Amino acid sequence: MNHLDQIAKIIQQANSVAILTGAGVSTASGIPDFRSSEGLWTEDHAREYYMSSQYFFKDPVDFWNKYKRIFRLKLLKNYQPNKVHQFFKRLEDAGKDVAIITQNVDGLHQLAGNSRVVEYHGTLNQASCPSCQASYSLDYVMENEIPYCQEPGCGDILKPDVVLFGDMITAHDEAEAILDHVDVLLVMGTSLFVTPFNLLPEYAAYRGIPAIMINGEPTGKDYLFNHVIHDDLSKVVRELSPLID
């Protein structure tokens, strides 16, 4: 039995699957991987500062100008789920309990139809008022160069619902709780560079959960996984799908 056959058998026999995803899952949809060696992130090392909660509260007007440009918000609705997103949906359609824990903020897992998605780093699709917590859609954000809260007596500048540098991660406990009850962990398209997201595979290893890593390049956490594939994600799911169906 070859490597791919073994992975297919593990997934096939699992009733519940937790899937950790990163930017590599969305690149086939045309969304840049900001942290890859060829991604937009390397163009400007100041992005971490400008995309911080500290900078938002220091200069929210300039923050929004940079935020919209960095995340290419005007293009967001042009992006569509790709074969990798669709693979996850097919697992759910096959009757598996699928929980996706994603670093991605593009909303493509929901658009693909997966019903249980934890947006670990928030979402580009909404913004909220830091004063009154009123929530606004991406359409409203895009209609206004600087989005202000419209609630009576408020008028504060909205803050995006993406987790900015310096913000608290609020989804980690939920993610660990999911891992407490799954048969297998599948990790795809992430370098596992960012903490505390990269602690989740360690938690799974501690729990003795079989784990599979599929990524375009090696990561510093590969040793935690029972099976590791370094290859193009779309190619892997194209070869893996018929073995599971």
PDB file of C-alpha atoms in Angstrom:
ATOM      1  CA  MET A   1       0.000   0.000   0.000  1.00  0.00           C
ATOM      2  CA  ASN A   2       1.546   3.343  -1.041  1.00  0.00           C
ATOM      3  CA  HIS A   3       1.621   6.576   0.923  1.00  0.00           C
ATOM      4  CA  LEU A   4      -1.488   8.064  -0.684  1.00  0.00           C
ATOM      5  CA  ASP A   5      -3.434   4.816  -0.257  1.00  0.00           C
ATOM      6  CA  GLN A   6      -2.594   4.796   3.449  1.00  0.00           C
ATOM      7  CA  ILE A   7      -3.798   8.386   3.862  1.00  0.00           C
ATOM      8  CA  ALA A   8      -6.987   7.617   1.945  1.00  0.00           C
ATOM      9  CA  LYS A   9      -7.688   4.619   4.165  1.00  0.00           C
ATOM     10  CA  ILE A  10      -7.242   6.669   7.351  1.00  0.00           C
ATOM     11  CA  ILE A  11      -9.634   9.374   6.108  1.00  0.00           C
ATOM     12  CA  GLN A  12     -12.093   6.814   4.767  1.00  0.00           C
ATOM     13  CA  GLN A  13     -12.310   5.022   8.110  1.00  0.00           C
ATOM     14  CA  ALA A  14     -12.665   8.222  10.149  1.00  0.00           C
ATOM     15  CA  ASN A  15     -16.103   9.341  11.259  1.00  0.00           C
ATOM     16  CA  SER A  16     -14.881  12.773  12.342  1.00  0.00           C
ATOM     17  CA  VAL A  17     -12.157  14.881  10.735  1.00  0.00           C
ATOM     18  CA  ALA A  18     -10.594  18.127  11.913  1.00  0.00           C
ATOM     19  CA  ILE A  19      -8.931  20.117   9.140  1.00  0.00           C
ATOM     20  CA  LEU A  20      -6.445  22.907   9.780  1.00  0.00           C
ATOM     21  CA  THR A  21      -5.979  25.160   6.761  1.00  0.00           C
ATOM     22  CA  GLY A  22      -3.700  28.023   5.849  1.00  0.00           C
ATOM     23  CA  ALA A  23      -3.035  30.355   2.957  1.00  0.00           C
ATOM     24  CA  GLY A  24      -1.879  27.534   0.695  1.00  0.00           C
ATOM     25  CA  VAL A  25      -5.475  26.322   0.432  1.00  0.00           C
ATOM     26  CA  SER A  26      -6.620  29.637  -1.035  1.00  0.00           C
ATOM     27  CA  THR A  27      -3.778  30.324  -3.454  1.00  0.00           C
ATOM     28  CA  ALA A  28      -5.414  28.200  -6.179  1.00  0.00           C
ATOM     29  CA  SER A  29      -8.356  30.628  -5.952  1.00  0.00           C
ATOM     30  CA  GLY A  30      -5.993  33.486  -6.776  1.00  0.00           C
ATOM     31  CA  ILE A  31      -5.610  34.811  -3.233  1.00  0.00           C
ATOM     32  CA  PRO A  32      -1.940  35.607  -2.460  1.00  0.00           C
ATOM     33  CA  ASP A  33      -0.088  33.763   0.276  1.00  0.00           C
ATOM     34  CA  PHE A  34       1.258  36.698   2.289  1.00  0.00           C
ATOM     35  CA  ARG A  35       3.826  34.601   4.153  1.00  0.00           C
ATOM     36  CA  SER A  36       5.256  32.454   1.381  1.00  0.00           C
ATOM     37  CA  SER A  37       8.666  33.221  -0.084  1.00  0.00           C
ATOM     38  CA  GLU A  38       6.951  34.554  -3.213  1.00  0.00           C
ATOM     39  CA  GLY A  39       3.943  36.110  -1.481  1.00  0.00           C
ATOM     40  CA  LEU A  40       3.044  39.756  -1.058  1.00  0.00           C
ATOM     41  CA  TRP A  41       4.181  39.721   2.565  1.00  0.00           C
ATOM     42  CA  THR A  42       7.851  39.914   1.603  1.00  0.00           C
ATOM     43  CA  GLU A  43       7.326  43.136  -0.348  1.00  0.00           C
ATOM     44  CA  ASP A  44       7.015  45.268   2.765  1.00  0.00           C
ATOM     45  CA  HIS A  45       8.215  44.119   6.164  1.00  0.00           C
ATOM     46  CA  ALA A  46       6.331  47.024   7.772  1.00  0.00           C
ATOM     47  CA  ARG A  47       3.014  45.303   7.081  1.00  0.00           C
ATOM     48  CA  GLU A  48       3.082  43.649  10.498  1.00  0.00           C
ATOM     49  CA  TYR A  49       3.178  47.109  12.077  1.00  0.00           C
ATOM     50  CA  TYR A  50       0.537  48.637   9.808  1.00  0.00           C
ATOM     51  CA  MET A  51      -1.795  45.654  10.259  1.00  0.00           C
ATOM     52  CA  SER A  52      -1.641  45.862  14.034  1.00  0.00           C
ATOM     53  CA  SER A  53      -4.285  46.843  16.532  1.00  0.00           C
ATOM     54  CA  GLN A  54      -1.816  49.423  17.827  1.00  0.00           C
ATOM     55  CA  TYR A  55      -1.659  51.172  14.457  1.00  0.00           C
ATOM     56  CA  PHE A  56      -5.432  51.011  13.980  1.00  0.00           C
ATOM     57  CA  PHE A  57      -6.005  52.973  17.183  1.00  0.00           C
ATOM     58  CA  LYS A  58      -3.112  55.328  16.414  1.00  0.00           C
ATOM     59  CA  ASP A  59      -4.241  56.266  12.891  1.00  0.00           C
ATOM     60  CA  PRO A  60      -7.461  54.492  11.855  1.00  0.00           C
ATOM     61  CA  VAL A  61      -7.821  56.507   8.633  1.00  0.00           C
ATOM     62  CA  ASP A  62      -4.407  55.524   7.283  1.00  0.00           C
ATOM     63  CA  PHE A  63      -4.925  52.010   8.647  1.00  0.00           C
ATOM     64  CA  TRP A  64      -7.998  51.539   6.439  1.00  0.00           C
ATOM     65  CA  ASN A  65      -6.176  52.861   3.377  1.00  0.00           C
ATOM     66  CA  LYS A  66      -3.384  50.333   3.865  1.00  0.00           C
ATOM     67  CA  TYR A  67      -5.692  47.507   4.951  1.00  0.00           C
ATOM     68  CA  LYS A  68      -7.821  47.704   1.819  1.00  0.00           C
ATOM     69  CA  ARG A  69      -4.750  47.724  -0.381  1.00  0.00           C
ATOM     70  CA  ILE A  70      -2.919  44.916   1.407  1.00  0.00           C
ATOM     71  CA  PHE A  71      -5.909  42.594   1.498  1.00  0.00           C
ATOM     72  CA  ARG A  72      -7.163  43.613  -1.964  1.00  0.00           C
ATOM     73  CA  LEU A  73     -10.671  43.874  -0.563  1.00  0.00           C
ATOM     74  CA  LYS A  74     -12.122  45.120  -3.833  1.00  0.00           C
ATOM     75  CA  LEU A  75     -11.249  41.735  -5.370  1.00  0.00           C
ATOM     76  CA  LEU A  76     -12.563  39.583  -2.529  1.00  0.00           C
ATOM     77  CA  LYS A  77     -15.917  38.792  -4.111  1.00  0.00           C
ATOM     78  CA  ASN A  78     -14.212  37.706  -7.344  1.00  0.00           C
ATOM     79  CA  TYR A  79     -12.602  34.760  -5.574  1.00  0.00           C
ATOM     80  CA  GLN A  80     -14.271  31.348  -5.655  1.00  0.00           C
ATOM     81  CA  PRO A  81     -13.626  28.064  -3.831  1.00  0.00           C
ATOM     82  CA  ASN A  82     -11.156  25.765  -5.568  1.00  0.00           C
ATOM     83  CA  LYS A  83     -10.721  21.988  -5.753  1.00  0.00           C
ATOM     84  CA  VAL A  84      -9.243  21.833  -2.264  1.00  0.00           C
ATOM     85  CA  HIS A  85     -12.250  23.591  -0.708  1.00  0.00           C
ATOM     86  CA  GLN A  86     -14.532  21.320  -2.712  1.00  0.00           C
ATOM     87  CA  PHE A  87     -12.670  18.240  -1.442  1.00  0.00           C
ATOM     88  CA  PHE A  88     -13.480  19.224   2.139  1.00  0.00           C
ATOM     89  CA  LYS A  89     -17.138  19.695   1.214  1.00  0.00           C
ATOM     90  CA  ARG A  90     -17.242  16.227  -0.362  1.00  0.00           C
ATOM     91  CA  LEU A  91     -15.972  14.724   2.886  1.00  0.00           C
ATOM     92  CA  GLU A  92     -18.888  16.362   4.677  1.00  0.00           C
ATOM     93  CA  ASP A  93     -21.337  15.262   1.980  1.00  0.00           C
ATOM     94  CA  ALA A  94     -20.079  11.702   2.463  1.00  0.00           C
ATOM     95  CA  GLY A  95     -21.420  11.827   6.020  1.00  0.00           C
ATOM     96  CA  LYS A  96     -18.259  12.659   7.928  1.00  0.00           C
ATOM     97  CA  ASP A  97     -18.328  15.127  10.798  1.00  0.00           C
ATOM     98  CA  VAL A  98     -15.963  17.746   9.361  1.00  0.00           C
ATOM     99  CA  ALA A  99     -14.691  20.696  11.373  1.00  0.00           C
ATOM    100  CA  ILE A 100     -12.462  23.212   9.607  1.00  0.00           C
ATOM    101  CA  ILE A 101     -10.186  25.422  11.683  1.00  0.00           C
ATOM    102  CA  THR A 102      -8.744  27.977   9.305  1.00  0.00           C
ATOM    103  CA  GLN A 103      -6.180  30.730   9.420  1.00  0.00           C
ATOM    104  CA  ASN A 104      -7.719  32.114   6.238  1.00  0.00           C
ATOM    105  CA  VAL A 105      -9.919  35.189   6.450  1.00  0.00           C
ATOM    106  CA  ASP A 106     -11.478  34.974   2.977  1.00  0.00           C
ATOM    107  CA  GLY A 107     -14.664  33.046   3.809  1.00  0.00           C
ATOM    108  CA  LEU A 108     -14.149  30.500   1.006  1.00  0.00           C
ATOM    109  CA  HIS A 109     -14.755  27.463   3.222  1.00  0.00           C
ATOM    110  CA  GLN A 110     -18.260  28.724   3.977  1.00  0.00           C
ATOM    111  CA  LEU A 111     -18.785  29.617   0.330  1.00  0.00           C
ATOM    112  CA  ALA A 112     -17.846  26.045  -0.599  1.00  0.00           C
ATOM    113  CA  GLY A 113     -20.607  24.848   1.722  1.00  0.00           C
ATOM    114  CA  ASN A 114     -18.836  23.475   4.773  1.00  0.00           C
ATOM    115  CA  SER A 115     -21.116  23.933   7.753  1.00  0.00           C
ATOM    116  CA  ARG A 116     -18.621  23.974  10.641  1.00  0.00           C
ATOM    117  CA  VAL A 117     -15.838  26.502  10.156  1.00  0.00           C
ATOM    118  CA  VAL A 118     -13.816  28.138  12.932  1.00  0.00           C
ATOM    119  CA  GLU A 119     -12.216  31.336  11.605  1.00  0.00           C
ATOM    120  CA  TYR A 120      -9.190  31.329  13.870  1.00  0.00           C
ATOM    121  CA  HIS A 121      -7.915  34.697  12.600  1.00  0.00           C
ATOM    122  CA  GLY A 122     -11.285  36.306  11.942  1.00  0.00           C
ATOM    123  CA  THR A 123     -12.843  37.355   8.646  1.00  0.00           C
ATOM    124  CA  LEU A 124     -12.480  39.979   5.929  1.00  0.00           C
ATOM    125  CA  ASN A 125     -16.219  39.870   5.338  1.00  0.00           C
ATOM    126  CA  GLN A 126     -17.242  42.028   8.293  1.00  0.00           C
ATOM    127  CA  ALA A 127     -16.188  44.981  10.403  1.00  0.00           C
ATOM    128  CA  SER A 128     -17.389  46.055  13.835  1.00  0.00           C
ATOM    129  CA  CYS A 129     -17.565  49.240  15.840  1.00  0.00           C
ATOM    130  CA  PRO A 130     -15.003  49.170  18.675  1.00  0.00           C
ATOM    131  CA  SER A 131     -17.286  51.407  20.756  1.00  0.00           C
ATOM    132  CA  CYS A 132     -20.780  49.922  20.393  1.00  0.00           C
ATOM    133  CA  GLN A 133     -19.941  46.557  18.726  1.00  0.00           C
ATOM    134  CA  ALA A 134     -22.403  47.109  15.859  1.00  0.00           C
ATOM    135  CA  SER A 135     -21.516  44.843  12.926  1.00  0.00           C
ATOM    136  CA  TYR A 136     -21.262  45.864   9.248  1.00  0.00           C
ATOM    137  CA  SER A 137     -20.935  43.901   6.012  1.00  0.00           C
ATOM    138  CA  LEU A 138     -18.085  43.933   3.513  1.00  0.00           C
ATOM    139  CA  ASP A 139     -20.411  45.762   1.089  1.00  0.00           C
ATOM    140  CA  TYR A 140     -20.726  48.654   3.538  1.00  0.00           C
ATOM    141  CA  VAL A 141     -16.960  48.676   4.121  1.00  0.00           C
ATOM    142  CA  MET A 142     -16.306  48.858   0.391  1.00  0.00           C
ATOM    143  CA  GLU A 143     -18.904  51.572  -0.234  1.00  0.00           C
ATOM    144  CA  ASN A 144     -17.107  53.907   2.159  1.00  0.00           C
ATOM    145  CA  GLU A 145     -13.470  54.877   1.873  1.00  0.00           C
ATOM    146  CA  ILE A 146     -13.316  55.100   5.663  1.00  0.00           C
ATOM    147  CA  PRO A 147     -16.181  53.103   7.229  1.00  0.00           C
ATOM    148  CA  TYR A 148     -17.872  54.855  10.136  1.00  0.00           C
ATOM    149  CA  CYS A 149     -20.440  53.427  12.530  1.00  0.00           C
ATOM    150  CA  GLN A 150     -23.968  54.556  11.663  1.00  0.00           C
ATOM    151  CA  GLU A 151     -25.499  53.876  15.061  1.00  0.00           C
ATOM    152  CA  PRO A 152     -27.156  56.967  16.598  1.00  0.00           C
ATOM    153  CA  GLY A 153     -24.748  58.880  18.800  1.00  0.00           C
ATOM    154  CA  CYS A 154     -21.757  56.755  17.813  1.00  0.00           C
ATOM    155  CA  GLY A 155     -19.916  57.531  14.560  1.00  0.00           C
ATOM    156  CA  ASP A 156     -16.690  55.759  15.507  1.00  0.00           C
ATOM    157  CA  ILE A 157     -14.438  54.327  12.777  1.00  0.00           C
ATOM    158  CA  LEU A 158     -15.056  50.605  12.313  1.00  0.00           C
ATOM    159  CA  LYS A 159     -12.406  47.983  13.038  1.00  0.00           C
ATOM    160  CA  PRO A 160     -12.177  44.962  10.718  1.00  0.00           C
ATOM    161  CA  ASP A 161     -13.144  41.570  12.123  1.00  0.00           C
ATOM    162  CA  VAL A 162      -9.755  40.179  11.124  1.00  0.00           C
ATOM    163  CA  VAL A 163      -7.494  39.378  14.066  1.00  0.00           C
ATOM    164  CA  LEU A 164      -4.834  42.072  13.813  1.00  0.00           C
ATOM    165  CA  PHE A 165      -1.334  41.816  15.206  1.00  0.00           C
ATOM    166  CA  GLY A 166      -1.622  42.512  18.909  1.00  0.00           C
ATOM    167  CA  ASP A 167      -5.236  41.297  19.115  1.00  0.00           C
ATOM    168  CA  MET A 168      -6.172  38.395  21.364  1.00  0.00           C
ATOM    169  CA  ILE A 169      -6.839  35.016  19.746  1.00  0.00           C
ATOM    170  CA  THR A 170     -10.252  33.963  21.038  1.00  0.00           C
ATOM    171  CA  ALA A 171     -10.803  30.717  19.099  1.00  0.00           C
ATOM    172  CA  HIS A 172      -7.966  28.590  20.474  1.00  0.00           C
ATOM    173  CA  ASP A 173      -9.973  26.882  23.225  1.00  0.00           C
ATOM    174  CA  GLU A 174     -12.749  26.096  20.736  1.00  0.00           C
ATOM    175  CA  ALA A 175     -10.184  24.593  18.367  1.00  0.00           C
ATOM    176  CA  GLU A 176      -8.691  22.397  21.089  1.00  0.00           C
ATOM    177  CA  ALA A 177     -12.185  21.272  22.116  1.00  0.00           C
ATOM    178  CA  ILE A 178     -12.785  20.130  18.534  1.00  0.00           C
ATOM    179  CA  LEU A 179      -9.547  18.117  18.563  1.00  0.00           C
ATOM    180  CA  ASP A 180     -10.716  16.350  21.727  1.00  0.00           C
ATOM    181  CA  HIS A 181     -13.392  14.532  19.709  1.00  0.00           C
ATOM    182  CA  VAL A 182     -11.966  13.722  16.260  1.00  0.00           C
ATOM    183  CA  ASP A 183     -10.608  10.558  14.687  1.00  0.00           C
ATOM    184  CA  VAL A 184      -8.015  12.216  12.468  1.00  0.00           C
ATOM    185  CA  LEU A 185      -6.338  15.593  11.944  1.00  0.00           C
ATOM    186  CA  LEU A 186      -5.677  16.795   8.404  1.00  0.00           C
ATOM    187  CA  VAL A 187      -3.429  19.862   8.016  1.00  0.00           C
ATOM    188  CA  MET A 188      -3.211  21.507   4.588  1.00  0.00           C
ATOM    189  CA  GLY A 189      -1.569  24.580   3.117  1.00  0.00           C
ATOM    190  CA  THR A 190       0.034  26.056   6.197  1.00  0.00           C
ATOM    191  CA  SER A 191       3.672  26.500   7.192  1.00  0.00           C
ATOM    192  CA  LEU A 192       2.617  26.304  10.856  1.00  0.00           C
ATOM    193  CA  PHE A 193       4.709  29.383  11.450  1.00  0.00           C
ATOM    194  CA  VAL A 194       2.194  31.421  13.449  1.00  0.00           C
ATOM    195  CA  THR A 195       1.654  30.903  17.177  1.00  0.00           C
ATOM    196  CA  PRO A 196      -0.648  29.821  18.799  1.00  0.00           C
ATOM    197  CA  PHE A 197      -2.215  28.161  15.709  1.00  0.00           C
ATOM    198  CA  ASN A 198       0.899  26.022  15.318  1.00  0.00           C
ATOM    199  CA  LEU A 199       0.348  24.577  18.803  1.00  0.00           C
ATOM    200  CA  LEU A 200      -2.765  22.715  17.621  1.00  0.00           C
ATOM    201  CA  PRO A 201      -0.860  19.864  15.920  1.00  0.00           C
ATOM    202  CA  GLU A 202       1.200  19.520  19.092  1.00  0.00           C
ATOM    203  CA  TYR A 203      -2.026  19.217  21.067  1.00  0.00           C
ATOM    204  CA  ALA A 204      -3.271  16.572  18.629  1.00  0.00           C
ATOM    205  CA  ALA A 205      -0.008  14.639  18.981  1.00  0.00           C
ATOM    206  CA  TYR A 206      -0.338  14.805  22.775  1.00  0.00           C
ATOM    207  CA  ARG A 207      -3.867  13.412  22.417  1.00  0.00           C
ATOM    208  CA  GLY A 208      -2.605  10.606  20.183  1.00  0.00           C
ATOM    209  CA  ILE A 209      -4.711  11.665  17.188  1.00  0.00           C
ATOM    210  CA  PRO A 210      -3.486  10.348  13.803  1.00  0.00           C
ATOM    211  CA  ALA A 211      -2.303  13.361  11.812  1.00  0.00           C
ATOM    212  CA  ILE A 212      -1.658  14.048   8.135  1.00  0.00           C
ATOM    213  CA  MET A 213       0.279  17.010   6.727  1.00  0.00           C
ATOM    214  CA  ILE A 214      -0.114  18.076   3.091  1.00  0.00           C
ATOM    215  CA  ASN A 215       1.796  21.228   2.192  1.00  0.00           C
ATOM    216  CA  GLY A 216       3.748  22.637  -0.707  1.00  0.00           C
ATOM    217  CA  GLU A 217       6.989  22.730   1.260  1.00  0.00           C
ATOM    218  CA  PRO A 218       8.448  21.302   4.485  1.00  0.00           C
ATOM    219  CA  THR A 219       7.518  22.858   7.814  1.00  0.00           C
ATOM    220  CA  GLY A 220       9.251  22.885  11.166  1.00  0.00           C
ATOM    221  CA  LYS A 221       6.411  20.757  12.572  1.00  0.00           C
ATOM    222  CA  ASP A 222       6.507  17.877  10.085  1.00  0.00           C
ATOM    223  CA  TYR A 223       7.862  15.540  12.767  1.00  0.00           C
ATOM    224  CA  LEU A 224       4.493  15.672  14.546  1.00  0.00           C
ATOM    225  CA  PHE A 225       2.655  13.923  11.690  1.00  0.00           C
ATOM    226  CA  ASN A 226       2.125  10.269  10.861  1.00  0.00           C
ATOM    227  CA  HIS A 227       2.043  11.033   7.142  1.00  0.00           C
ATOM    228  CA  VAL A 228       3.591  14.007   5.307  1.00  0.00           C
ATOM    229  CA  ILE A 229       3.247  14.987   1.654  1.00  0.00           C
ATOM    230  CA  HIS A 230       5.060  17.951   0.105  1.00  0.00           C
ATOM    231  CA  ASP A 231       3.308  18.684  -3.169  1.00  0.00           C
ATOM    232  CA  ASP A 232       0.782  20.942  -4.871  1.00  0.00           C
ATOM    233  CA  LEU A 233      -2.478  20.725  -2.896  1.00  0.00           C
ATOM    234  CA  SER A 234      -4.771  20.679  -5.926  1.00  0.00           C
ATOM    235  CA  LYS A 235      -2.771  17.803  -7.412  1.00  0.00           C
ATOM    236  CA  VAL A 236      -2.885  15.834  -4.164  1.00  0.00           C
ATOM    237  CA  VAL A 237      -6.663  16.140  -3.701  1.00  0.00           C
ATOM    238  CA  ARG A 238      -7.194  15.237  -7.360  1.00  0.00           C
ATOM    239  CA  GLU A 239      -5.292  11.994  -6.753  1.00  0.00           C
ATOM    240  CA  LEU A 240      -6.732  11.415  -3.277  1.00  0.00           C
ATOM    241  CA  SER A 241     -10.433  11.951  -4.041  1.00  0.00           C
ATOM    242  CA  PRO A 242     -11.012   8.773  -6.119  1.00  0.00           C
ATOM    243  CA  LEU A 243      -9.324   6.698  -3.403  1.00  0.00           C
ATOM    244  CA  ILE A 244     -11.799   7.949  -0.771  1.00  0.00           C
ATOM    245  CA  ASP A 245     -15.010   8.058  -2.846  1.00  0.00           C
TER     246      ASP A 245
END
